[in-house]
CSV table of C-alpha atoms in Angstrom, one decimal:
chain,number,residue,atom,x,y,z
A,21,UNK,CA,-77.2,-168.5,-84.8
A,22,UNK,CA,-73.7,-167.0,-84.5
A,23,UNK,CA,-74.5,-164.5,-87.3
A,24,UNK,CA,-77.6,-163.4,-85.5
A,25,UNK,CA,-75.8,-163.0,-82.2
A,26,UNK,CA,-73.0,-161.0,-83.8
A,27,UNK,CA,-75.5,-158.5,-85.2
A,28,UNK,CA,-77.3,-158.3,-81.9
A,29,UNK,CA,-77.3,-155.0,-80.0
A,30,UNK,CA,-75.7,-155.3,-76.6
A,31,UNK,CA,-77.9,-154.7,-73.5
A,32,UNK,CA,-77.1,-153.9,-69.9
A,33,UNK,CA,-77.4,-157.6,-69.1
A,34,UNK,CA,-74.4,-158.3,-71.4
A,35,UNK,CA,-72.0,-156.3,-69.2
A,36,UNK,CA,-70.2,-157.4,-66.1
A,37,UNK,CA,-69.7,-161.0,-67.3
A,38,UNK,CA,-66.2,-160.6,-68.9
A,39,UNK,CA,-63.1,-162.2,-67.4
A,40,UNK,CA,-60.5,-159.9,-65.9
A,41,UNK,CA,-58.1,-160.3,-68.8
A,42,UNK,CA,-60.9,-159.3,-71.3
A,43,UNK,CA,-61.7,-156.2,-69.3
A,44,UNK,CA,-58.0,-155.4,-69.2
A,45,UNK,CA,-57.8,-155.7,-73.0
A,46,UNK,CA,-60.8,-153.3,-73.4
A,47,UNK,CA,-59.3,-150.8,-71.0
A,48,UNK,CA,-55.9,-150.8,-72.8
A,49,UNK,CA,-57.7,-150.5,-76.2
A,50,UNK,CA,-59.6,-147.4,-75.0
A,51,UNK,CA,-56.4,-145.9,-73.7
A,52,UNK,CA,-54.6,-146.7,-76.9
A,53,UNK,CA,-57.4,-145.1,-78.9
A,54,UNK,CA,-56.9,-141.9,-76.8
A,55,UNK,CA,-53.1,-141.8,-77.2
A,56,UNK,CA,-53.1,-142.7,-80.9
A,57,UNK,CA,-55.9,-140.2,-81.5
A,58,UNK,CA,-53.7,-137.5,-80.0
A,59,UNK,CA,-50.7,-138.3,-82.2
A,60,UNK,CA,-52.8,-138.5,-85.4
A,61,UNK,CA,-55.0,-135.6,-84.4
A,62,UNK,CA,-52.2,-133.2,-84.2
A,63,UNK,CA,-50.8,-134.4,-87.5
A,64,UNK,CA,-54.3,-134.3,-89.1
A,65,UNK,CA,-55.0,-130.7,-87.9
A,66,UNK,CA,-51.6,-129.4,-89.1
A,67,UNK,CA,-52.1,-131.0,-92.5
A,68,UNK,CA,-55.7,-129.9,-92.9
A,69,UNK,CA,-55.0,-126.3,-91.8
A,70,UNK,CA,-51.9,-126.2,-93.9
A,71,UNK,CA,-54.0,-127.3,-96.9
A,72,UNK,CA,-56.5,-124.5,-96.2
A,73,UNK,CA,-53.7,-122.0,-95.9
A,74,UNK,CA,-52.2,-123.2,-99.2
A,75,UNK,CA,-49.0,-124.5,-97.5
A,76,UNK,CA,-47.7,-128.1,-97.2
A,77,UNK,CA,-47.7,-128.7,-93.4
A,78,UNK,CA,-45.5,-131.4,-91.9
A,79,UNK,CA,-44.1,-133.6,-94.6
A,80,UNK,CA,-40.5,-134.5,-93.8
A,81,UNK,CA,-40.4,-136.9,-90.8
A,82,UNK,CA,-41.8,-140.2,-91.9
A,83,UNK,CA,-44.3,-140.9,-94.8
A,84,UNK,CA,-46.6,-137.9,-95.2
A,85,UNK,CA,-45.0,-136.4,-92.1
A,86,UNK,CA,-46.7,-138.9,-89.8
A,87,UNK,CA,-43.7,-139.1,-87.5
A,88,UNK,CA,-43.5,-135.4,-86.9
A,89,UNK,CA,-45.9,-135.5,-84.0
A,90,UNK,CA,-44.0,-138.3,-82.4
A,91,UNK,CA,-40.7,-136.4,-82.8
A,92,UNK,CA,-42.3,-133.3,-81.3
A,93,UNK,CA,-43.5,-135.4,-78.3
A,94,UNK,CA,-40.0,-136.8,-77.7
A,95,UNK,CA,-38.5,-133.3,-78.0
A,96,UNK,CA,-41.0,-132.0,-75.5
A,97,UNK,CA,-40.3,-134.8,-73.1
A,98,UNK,CA,-36.6,-134.0,-73.0
A,99,UNK,CA,-37.1,-130.2,-72.5
A,100,UNK,CA,-36.3,-128.6,-69.1
A,101,UNK,CA,-39.1,-129.0,-66.6
A,102,UNK,CA,-39.6,-125.6,-64.9
A,103,UNK,CA,-41.3,-125.3,-61.6
A,104,UNK,CA,-42.3,-121.7,-60.7
A,105,UNK,CA,-41.1,-120.6,-57.3
A,106,UNK,CA,-44.5,-119.2,-56.2
A,107,UNK,CA,-46.5,-122.2,-57.3
A,108,UNK,CA,-48.3,-124.8,-55.2
A,109,UNK,CA,-46.0,-127.8,-55.9
A,110,UNK,CA,-48.5,-130.6,-55.3
A,111,UNK,CA,-51.4,-129.1,-57.2
A,112,UNK,CA,-49.2,-127.8,-60.0
A,113,UNK,CA,-48.0,-131.4,-60.5
A,114,UNK,CA,-51.4,-133.2,-60.4
A,115,UNK,CA,-53.5,-130.6,-62.3
A,116,UNK,CA,-52.7,-131.8,-65.8
A,117,UNK,CA,-53.3,-135.4,-64.9
A,118,UNK,CA,-56.9,-134.6,-63.8
A,119,UNK,CA,-57.8,-133.3,-67.3
A,120,UNK,CA,-56.2,-136.4,-69.0
A,121,UNK,CA,-57.9,-138.9,-66.7
A,122,UNK,CA,-61.4,-137.3,-67.1
A,123,UNK,CA,-61.0,-137.2,-70.9
A,124,UNK,CA,-59.9,-140.8,-71.1
A,125,UNK,CA,-62.5,-142.1,-68.6
A,126,UNK,CA,-65.4,-140.8,-70.8
A,127,UNK,CA,-64.3,-143.3,-73.5
A,128,UNK,CA,-65.2,-146.2,-71.1
A,129,UNK,CA,-68.9,-145.9,-71.7
A,130,UNK,CA,-68.8,-145.2,-75.5
A,131,UNK,CA,-69.9,-148.2,-77.6
A,132,UNK,CA,-67.4,-149.0,-80.4
A,133,UNK,CA,-69.4,-151.8,-81.9
A,134,UNK,CA,-72.0,-154.6,-81.3
A,135,UNK,CA,-71.4,-158.1,-79.8
A,136,UNK,CA,-68.3,-159.7,-81.1
A,137,UNK,CA,-66.2,-162.8,-80.4
A,138,UNK,CA,-62.8,-162.1,-78.7
A,139,UNK,CA,-60.8,-165.3,-78.1
A,140,UNK,CA,-64.0,-167.3,-78.0
A,141,UNK,CA,-65.9,-165.0,-75.6
A,142,UNK,CA,-69.0,-163.1,-76.7
A,143,UNK,CA,-68.7,-159.6,-75.5
A,144,UNK,CA,-69.8,-156.1,-76.6
A,145,UNK,CA,-67.2,-153.7,-78.0
A,146,UNK,CA,-67.5,-151.4,-75.0
A,147,UNK,CA,-65.7,-151.2,-71.7
A,148,UNK,CA,-68.8,-150.9,-69.7
A,149,UNK,CA,-72.3,-149.5,-69.7
A,150,UNK,CA,-74.7,-148.4,-66.9
A,151,UNK,CA,-78.3,-147.2,-66.9
A,152,UNK,CA,-77.1,-143.6,-66.5
A,153,UNK,CA,-74.1,-143.8,-68.8
A,154,UNK,CA,-74.7,-140.4,-70.4
A,155,UNK,CA,-74.6,-138.8,-66.9
A,156,UNK,CA,-71.1,-140.3,-66.6
A,157,UNK,CA,-70.1,-138.6,-69.8
A,158,UNK,CA,-71.5,-135.3,-68.5
A,159,UNK,CA,-69.6,-135.8,-65.2
A,160,UNK,CA,-66.3,-136.5,-66.9
A,161,UNK,CA,-66.6,-133.4,-69.1
A,162,UNK,CA,-67.6,-131.3,-66.0
A,163,UNK,CA,-64.7,-132.6,-63.9
A,164,UNK,CA,-62.2,-131.8,-66.7
A,165,UNK,CA,-62.5,-128.1,-65.9
A,166,UNK,CA,-60.8,-128.7,-62.5
A,167,UNK,CA,-57.5,-129.6,-64.2
A,168,UNK,CA,-57.6,-126.3,-66.0
A,169,UNK,CA,-58.7,-124.2,-63.0
A,170,UNK,CA,-56.3,-125.8,-60.6
A,171,UNK,CA,-53.4,-125.5,-63.1
A,172,UNK,CA,-54.1,-121.8,-63.5
A,173,UNK,CA,-54.4,-121.2,-59.8
A,174,UNK,CA,-51.4,-123.3,-58.7
A,175,UNK,CA,-49.1,-121.6,-61.1
A,176,UNK,CA,-48.9,-118.5,-58.9
A,177,UNK,CA,-49.0,-116.1,-61.9
A,178,UNK,CA,-51.6,-113.6,-63.2
A,179,UNK,CA,-52.1,-114.8,-66.8
A,180,UNK,CA,-52.7,-118.5,-65.9
A,181,UNK,CA,-55.1,-117.4,-63.2
A,182,UNK,CA,-57.1,-115.3,-65.7
A,183,UNK,CA,-57.1,-118.3,-68.1
A,184,UNK,CA,-58.4,-120.6,-65.4
A,185,UNK,CA,-61.2,-118.2,-64.4
A,186,UNK,CA,-62.2,-117.8,-68.0
A,187,UNK,CA,-62.4,-121.5,-68.4
A,188,UNK,CA,-64.6,-121.8,-65.3
A,189,UNK,CA,-67.2,-119.4,-66.7
A,190,UNK,CA,-66.9,-121.0,-70.1
A,191,UNK,CA,-67.5,-124.6,-68.9
A,192,UNK,CA,-70.4,-123.6,-66.7
A,193,UNK,CA,-72.1,-121.6,-69.5
A,194,UNK,CA,-71.9,-124.4,-72.1
A,195,UNK,CA,-72.4,-127.3,-69.8
A,196,UNK,CA,-76.0,-126.2,-69.2
A,197,UNK,CA,-76.7,-126.0,-73.0
A,198,UNK,CA,-75.1,-129.4,-73.5
A,199,UNK,CA,-77.1,-131.0,-70.7
A,200,UNK,CA,-80.4,-129.6,-72.1
A,201,UNK,CA,-79.5,-130.9,-75.6
A,202,UNK,CA,-79.2,-134.5,-74.2
A,203,UNK,CA,-82.6,-134.2,-72.6
A,204,UNK,CA,-84.2,-134.4,-76.0
A,205,UNK,CA,-82.3,-137.6,-76.6
A,206,UNK,CA,-83.5,-139.1,-73.3
A,207,UNK,CA,-87.1,-138.2,-74.2
A,208,UNK,CA,-86.9,-139.8,-77.6
A,209,UNK,CA,-84.8,-142.9,-76.8
A,210,UNK,CA,-86.4,-143.6,-73.5
A,211,UNK,CA,-83.1,-144.5,-71.9
A,212,UNK,CA,-79.8,-143.0,-70.6
A,213,UNK,CA,-77.7,-146.1,-71.6
A,214,UNK,CA,-75.3,-145.3,-74.5
A,215,UNK,CA,-75.8,-148.8,-76.0
A,216,UNK,CA,-79.6,-148.3,-75.6
A,217,UNK,CA,-79.5,-145.0,-77.4
A,218,UNK,CA,-77.5,-146.5,-80.3
A,219,UNK,CA,-80.1,-149.4,-80.5
A,220,UNK,CA,-82.9,-146.8,-80.5
A,221,UNK,CA,-81.5,-145.2,-83.6
A,222,UNK,CA,-81.2,-148.5,-85.4
A,223,UNK,CA,-84.7,-148.5,-86.8
A,224,UNK,CA,-86.3,-145.6,-88.7
A,225,UNK,CA,-88.9,-143.7,-86.8
A,226,UNK,CA,-92.5,-143.4,-88.3
A,227,UNK,CA,-94.4,-140.2,-87.7
A,228,UNK,CA,-98.1,-139.9,-87.8
A,229,UNK,CA,-99.1,-136.6,-89.6
A,230,UNK,CA,-102.8,-136.0,-90.3
A,231,UNK,CA,-103.5,-139.7,-90.0
A,232,UNK,CA,-100.7,-140.7,-92.4
A,233,UNK,CA,-97.7,-142.7,-91.4
A,234,UNK,CA,-94.6,-140.9,-92.6
A,235,UNK,CA,-91.2,-142.6,-92.4
A,236,UNK,CA,-88.6,-140.5,-90.6
A,237,UNK,CA,-84.8,-141.0,-90.2
A,238,UNK,CA,-83.5,-142.9,-87.3
A,239,UNK,CA,-80.5,-140.7,-86.6
A,240,UNK,CA,-81.3,-138.1,-83.9
A,241,UNK,CA,-79.0,-135.6,-85.8
A,242,UNK,CA,-81.9,-135.3,-88.3
A,243,UNK,CA,-84.8,-136.1,-86.1
A,244,UNK,CA,-83.6,-133.7,-83.3
A,245,UNK,CA,-81.8,-131.2,-85.5
A,246,UNK,CA,-81.9,-128.3,-83.0
A,247,UNK,CA,-80.5,-130.4,-80.2
A,248,UNK,CA,-77.7,-131.7,-82.5
A,249,UNK,CA,-76.6,-128.2,-83.5
A,250,UNK,CA,-76.7,-126.8,-80.0
A,251,UNK,CA,-74.9,-129.9,-78.6
A,252,UNK,CA,-72.1,-129.7,-81.2
A,253,UNK,CA,-71.6,-125.9,-80.6
A,254,UNK,CA,-71.5,-126.7,-76.8
A,255,UNK,CA,-68.9,-129.4,-77.4
A,256,UNK,CA,-66.7,-126.9,-79.2
A,257,UNK,CA,-67.0,-124.6,-76.2
A,258,UNK,CA,-66.4,-127.5,-73.8
A,259,UNK,CA,-63.1,-128.6,-75.5
A,260,UNK,CA,-61.7,-125.0,-75.6
A,261,UNK,CA,-61.4,-125.2,-79.4
A,262,UNK,CA,-61.4,-122.2,-81.7
A,263,UNK,CA,-63.4,-120.0,-82.0
A,264,UNK,CA,-64.1,-120.7,-78.3
A,265,UNK,CA,-60.5,-121.0,-77.1
A,266,UNK,CA,-60.9,-118.2,-74.5
A,267,UNK,CA,-59.0,-120.0,-71.7
A,268,UNK,CA,-55.9,-120.1,-73.9
A,269,UNK,CA,-56.2,-117.0,-76.0
A,270,UNK,CA,-52.5,-116.8,-76.8
A,271,UNK,CA,-52.9,-113.4,-78.4
A,272,UNK,CA,-54.4,-112.0,-75.2
A,273,UNK,CA,-53.2,-114.1,-72.3
A,274,UNK,CA,-49.8,-115.4,-73.6
A,275,UNK,CA,-51.0,-119.0,-73.3
A,276,UNK,CA,-53.7,-118.9,-70.7
A,277,UNK,CA,-53.8,-121.5,-67.9
A,278,UNK,CA,-50.7,-123.4,-69.3
A,279,UNK,CA,-48.3,-120.4,-69.4
A,280,UNK,CA,-46.1,-121.7,-66.6
A,281,UNK,CA,-46.1,-125.3,-67.7
A,282,UNK,CA,-43.3,-127.0,-69.7
A,283,UNK,CA,-42.0,-130.4,-70.7
A,284,UNK,CA,-44.2,-133.4,-70.0
A,285,UNK,CA,-46.8,-131.4,-67.9
A,286,UNK,CA,-47.4,-129.2,-70.9
A,287,UNK,CA,-47.7,-132.3,-73.1
A,288,UNK,CA,-50.4,-133.7,-70.7
A,289,UNK,CA,-52.5,-130.6,-71.2
A,290,UNK,CA,-52.1,-130.9,-75.0
A,291,UNK,CA,-53.0,-134.6,-74.7
A,292,UNK,CA,-56.1,-133.8,-72.7
A,293,UNK,CA,-57.3,-131.2,-75.3
A,294,UNK,CA,-57.0,-133.6,-78.3
A,295,UNK,CA,-58.4,-136.6,-76.3
A,296,UNK,CA,-61.4,-134.4,-75.2
A,297,UNK,CA,-61.9,-133.4,-78.9
A,298,UNK,CA,-61.9,-137.1,-80.0
A,299,UNK,CA,-64.1,-138.1,-77.0
A,300,UNK,CA,-66.7,-135.5,-77.6
A,301,UNK,CA,-66.7,-136.5,-81.3
A,302,UNK,CA,-67.3,-140.1,-80.2
A,303,UNK,CA,-70.1,-139.0,-77.8
A,304,UNK,CA,-71.8,-136.9,-80.6
A,305,UNK,CA,-71.6,-140.0,-82.9
A,306,UNK,CA,-73.2,-142.2,-80.2
A,307,UNK,CA,-76.0,-139.8,-79.3
A,308,UNK,CA,-76.9,-138.3,-82.7
A,309,UNK,CA,-75.2,-140.2,-85.6
A,310,UNK,CA,-76.4,-143.7,-84.9
A,311,UNK,CA,-73.2,-144.8,-83.1
A,312,UNK,CA,-71.4,-147.8,-84.8
A,313,UNK,CA,-74.3,-148.4,-87.2
A,314,UNK,CA,-73.6,-148.0,-90.9
A,315,UNK,CA,-75.4,-145.2,-92.8
A,316,UNK,CA,-78.6,-146.1,-94.6
A,317,UNK,CA,-77.2,-146.2,-98.2
A,318,UNK,CA,-74.8,-149.0,-97.1
A,319,UNK,CA,-77.3,-151.1,-95.2
A,320,UNK,CA,-79.7,-151.1,-98.2
A,321,UNK,CA,-77.4,-153.3,-100.3
A,322,UNK,CA,-75.3,-155.0,-97.6
A,323,UNK,CA,-77.2,-156.8,-94.9
A,324,UNK,CA,-74.1,-157.7,-92.9
A,325,UNK,CA,-72.8,-154.1,-92.6
A,326,UNK,CA,-73.7,-153.9,-88.9
A,327,UNK,CA,-72.3,-157.4,-88.0
A,328,UNK,CA,-68.9,-158.4,-86.7
A,329,UNK,CA,-66.0,-156.0,-86.7
A,330,UNK,CA,-67.2,-153.8,-89.6
A,331,UNK,CA,-69.2,-151.4,-87.3
A,332,UNK,CA,-65.9,-150.1,-85.9
A,333,UNK,CA,-65.1,-148.8,-89.4
A,334,UNK,CA,-68.3,-146.8,-89.5
A,335,UNK,CA,-67.8,-145.6,-86.0
A,336,UNK,CA,-64.3,-144.2,-86.5
A,337,UNK,CA,-65.3,-142.8,-89.9
A,338,UNK,CA,-68.0,-140.7,-88.3
A,339,UNK,CA,-65.5,-139.6,-85.5
A,340,UNK,CA,-62.9,-138.5,-88.1
A,341,UNK,CA,-65.6,-136.6,-89.9
A,342,UNK,CA,-66.5,-134.7,-86.8
A,343,UNK,CA,-62.8,-134.1,-85.9
A,344,UNK,CA,-62.4,-132.6,-89.4
A,345,UNK,CA,-65.3,-130.2,-88.6
A,346,UNK,CA,-63.4,-129.1,-85.4
A,347,UNK,CA,-60.3,-128.5,-87.5
A,348,UNK,CA,-62.3,-126.7,-90.2
A,349,UNK,CA,-63.7,-124.3,-87.6
A,350,UNK,CA,-60.3,-123.5,-86.3
A,351,UNK,CA,-59.0,-122.7,-89.7
A,352,UNK,CA,-62.0,-120.6,-90.7
A,353,UNK,CA,-63.4,-118.6,-87.8
A,354,UNK,CA,-61.7,-116.0,-85.7
A,355,UNK,CA,-61.9,-116.0,-81.9
A,356,UNK,CA,-64.9,-114.5,-80.3
A,357,UNK,CA,-64.7,-111.8,-77.7
A,358,UNK,CA,-65.5,-112.8,-74.2
A,359,UNK,CA,-68.8,-110.9,-74.1
A,360,UNK,CA,-69.9,-112.4,-77.4
A,361,UNK,CA,-69.1,-115.9,-76.2
A,362,UNK,CA,-71.1,-115.5,-73.0
A,363,UNK,CA,-74.0,-113.9,-74.9
A,364,UNK,CA,-74.2,-116.8,-77.3
A,365,UNK,CA,-74.3,-119.3,-74.5
A,366,UNK,CA,-76.8,-117.7,-72.1
A,367,UNK,CA,-78.9,-115.5,-74.4
A,368,UNK,CA,-79.1,-117.6,-77.6
A,369,UNK,CA,-78.4,-121.3,-77.0
A,370,UNK,CA,-80.1,-121.6,-73.7
A,371,UNK,CA,-83.5,-120.0,-74.6
A,372,UNK,CA,-83.6,-121.9,-77.9
A,373,UNK,CA,-82.9,-125.2,-76.1
A,374,UNK,CA,-85.6,-124.6,-73.5
A,375,UNK,CA,-88.2,-123.7,-76.2
A,376,UNK,CA,-87.3,-126.7,-78.3
A,377,UNK,CA,-87.6,-129.1,-75.3
A,378,UNK,CA,-91.0,-127.6,-74.5
A,379,UNK,CA,-92.2,-128.1,-78.1
A,380,UNK,CA,-90.8,-131.7,-78.1
A,381,UNK,CA,-92.5,-132.5,-74.8
A,382,UNK,CA,-95.8,-131.2,-76.2
A,383,UNK,CA,-95.4,-133.4,-79.3
A,384,UNK,CA,-94.6,-136.4,-77.2
A,385,UNK,CA,-97.6,-135.9,-74.9
A,386,UNK,CA,-100.1,-135.9,-77.8
A,387,UNK,CA,-98.8,-139.0,-79.5
A,388,UNK,CA,-101.7,-141.1,-78.3
A,389,UNK,CA,-104.4,-138.5,-79.4
A,390,UNK,CA,-106.6,-139.0,-82.4
A,391,UNK,CA,-105.8,-137.1,-85.7
A,392,UNK,CA,-108.2,-134.3,-85.0
A,393,UNK,CA,-106.9,-133.6,-81.6
A,394,UNK,CA,-103.3,-133.6,-82.9
A,395,UNK,CA,-104.3,-131.2,-85.7
A,396,UNK,CA,-105.9,-128.9,-83.2
A,397,UNK,CA,-103.1,-129.1,-80.7
A,398,UNK,CA,-100.4,-128.3,-83.3
A,399,UNK,CA,-102.3,-126.1,-85.7
A,400,UNK,CA,-103.7,-123.6,-83.2
A,401,UNK,CA,-100.3,-122.7,-81.6
A,402,UNK,CA,-98.7,-122.7,-85.0
A,403,UNK,CA,-101.3,-120.3,-86.3
A,404,UNK,CA,-101.0,-118.0,-83.3
A,405,UNK,CA,-97.3,-117.9,-83.7
A,406,UNK,CA,-97.5,-117.2,-87.4
A,407,UNK,CA,-100.0,-114.3,-86.9
A,408,UNK,CA,-97.9,-112.9,-84.1
A,409,UNK,CA,-94.9,-113.0,-86.3
A,410,UNK,CA,-96.7,-111.3,-89.2
A,411,UNK,CA,-98.5,-108.6,-87.1
A,412,UNK,CA,-95.7,-107.9,-84.7
A,413,UNK,CA,-94.9,-104.1,-84.9
A,414,UNK,CA,-91.6,-103.6,-86.6
A,415,UNK,CA,-89.1,-101.5,-84.7
A,416,UNK,CA,-88.5,-98.1,-86.4
A,417,UNK,CA,-85.0,-97.7,-87.5
A,418,UNK,CA,-83.4,-94.8,-85.8
A,419,UNK,CA,-81.9,-92.3,-88.2
A,420,UNK,CA,-78.1,-92.3,-88.3
A,421,UNK,CA,-76.8,-89.0,-86.7
A,422,UNK,CA,-74.4,-87.0,-88.7
A,423,UNK,CA,-70.8,-86.5,-87.7
A,424,UNK,CA,-71.4,-83.0,-86.4
A,425,UNK,CA,-74.4,-84.3,-84.3
A,426,UNK,CA,-72.2,-87.0,-82.8
A,427,UNK,CA,-69.6,-84.4,-81.9
A,428,UNK,CA,-72.2,-82.1,-80.4
A,429,UNK,CA,-73.6,-85.0,-78.3
A,430,UNK,CA,-70.3,-85.9,-76.7
A,431,UNK,CA,-70.3,-85.5,-72.9
A,432,UNK,CA,-68.4,-82.7,-71.2
A,433,UNK,CA,-64.8,-83.5,-70.5
A,434,UNK,CA,-64.3,-85.9,-73.4
A,435,UNK,CA,-61.0,-86.3,-75.1
A,436,UNK,CA,-60.3,-83.8,-77.9
A,437,UNK,CA,-61.2,-84.8,-81.4
A,438,UNK,CA,-59.0,-84.4,-84.5
A,439,UNK,CA,-60.4,-82.1,-87.2
A,440,UNK,CA,-63.3,-83.8,-89.2
A,441,UNK,CA,-62.1,-82.3,-92.5
A,442,UNK,CA,-58.6,-83.9,-92.0
A,443,UNK,CA,-57.0,-80.4,-92.3
A,444,UNK,CA,-54.9,-79.4,-89.3
A,445,UNK,CA,-55.3,-75.7,-88.5
A,446,UNK,CA,-52.3,-73.7,-87.3
A,447,UNK,CA,-51.6,-73.7,-83.6
A,448,UNK,CA,-52.7,-70.4,-81.9
A,449,UNK,CA,-49.6,-70.5,-79.8
A,450,UNK,CA,-47.3,-70.3,-82.8
A,451,UNK,CA,-46.5,-66.9,-84.4
A,452,UNK,CA,-45.2,-67.0,-87.8
A,453,UNK,CA,-43.0,-63.9,-88.6
A,454,UNK,CA,-42.0,-63.5,-92.2
A,455,UNK,CA,-39.1,-61.1,-92.5
A,456,UNK,CA,-38.2,-59.7,-95.9
A,457,UNK,CA,-34.5,-59.2,-96.1
A,458,UNK,CA,-32.8,-56.9,-98.5
A,459,UNK,CA,-29.8,-58.3,-100.4
A,460,UNK,CA,-26.5,-57.4,-98.7
A,461,UNK,CA,-24.4,-54.9,-100.7
A,462,UNK,CA,-20.9,-55.0,-99.3
A,463,UNK,CA,-18.3,-52.8,-100.9
A,464,UNK,CA,-15.1,-54.6,-102.0
A,465,UNK,CA,-11.9,-53.7,-100.1
A,466,UNK,CA,-8.7,-52.6,-101.7
A,467,UNK,CA,-7.1,-56.0,-101.1
A,468,UNK,CA,-9.8,-57.9,-102.8
A,469,UNK,CA,-9.0,-59.7,-106.0
A,470,UNK,CA,-10.7,-62.2,-108.1
A,471,UNK,CA,-9.6,-65.7,-107.5
């Protein structure tokens, strides 16, 4: 009986029954995960990027350099705390804490595992869960931008203000794409509860194609692949990570919204960035990678892989894998330009997401039809789309103008051009006079003698 209960998925009825000390343990555990993830995340990123750049990375303080991040944190805490004269003192002080609180709060609705026994009490490995838990995650990620915007505005300086404004546009742009990606998860799982979404991915889905039952994967990362790709791209933009680190842009804006910050306030912004990265990796794992459930190869030969405390191992393994992808992107891709970044969010991700949701809604609406009706409903639009793609007139490629044509088409008053043949002609204002001089023949005087 206990083994069955341990393997049971938590439901909304299982929350709200814990004693106060158990709730306190869960809250402290979630906060500890956030802090430890920051310490290990900085070390992990420096080691991985160092390996990619063929250099060692931190390896002196502690085994494998694990204490280097702790030493940097202590050094940062004892640095001088500078308060700009033109800043808004109160907002300047509280802005970093807003980002940290929003990033840590999102972990409260992330399920770390199934029902377990903690000091004799049966409880889910999750702080809390509500029927609209995913909306809580979206609200926390949306509120995190206030810490960045207020920090840039309260600094009383130009570069932080530009970084804060960039962050506002960035968050708004990619929050829309992220929300639309989760709509596909709602439609498939039939719930907004995070524990319910994990439970919905527990069993493999069976698709009916032409009257045949075809087994499909249970993970929404494979079943809803377009939503998964768009969601992960949006999370990279939401967390201000490269190549979408436009709010910081140290090569353009010195350091962005955190230029005027120092000491512990700067450390809080750094903490919020890495906590947000780990939090969004945990959210991606929950929504698309089966949450705390073990992958299919493990469950085939181990029936108890999803029971007890083992699911925490699978959960954190998936989170670390996604964090590695974050670091991989930073060490591989260059930063996008601001116009490229906005074009990707509004002109690429958003239309694709809307079209995918429309297709998914159509497929969900014909699930109860007979095989012939499904074939007609899917085959006719697919055939029209295929014919339209094949018969669509191709755009004629414009001939590339020659260099002389480009020079002739320049508007009047343009800047002067250098010579196209790379030969600099002589200046018309310079007159070169070549004078041929005769050798001077001076007769020797009577006092001259050879020396």
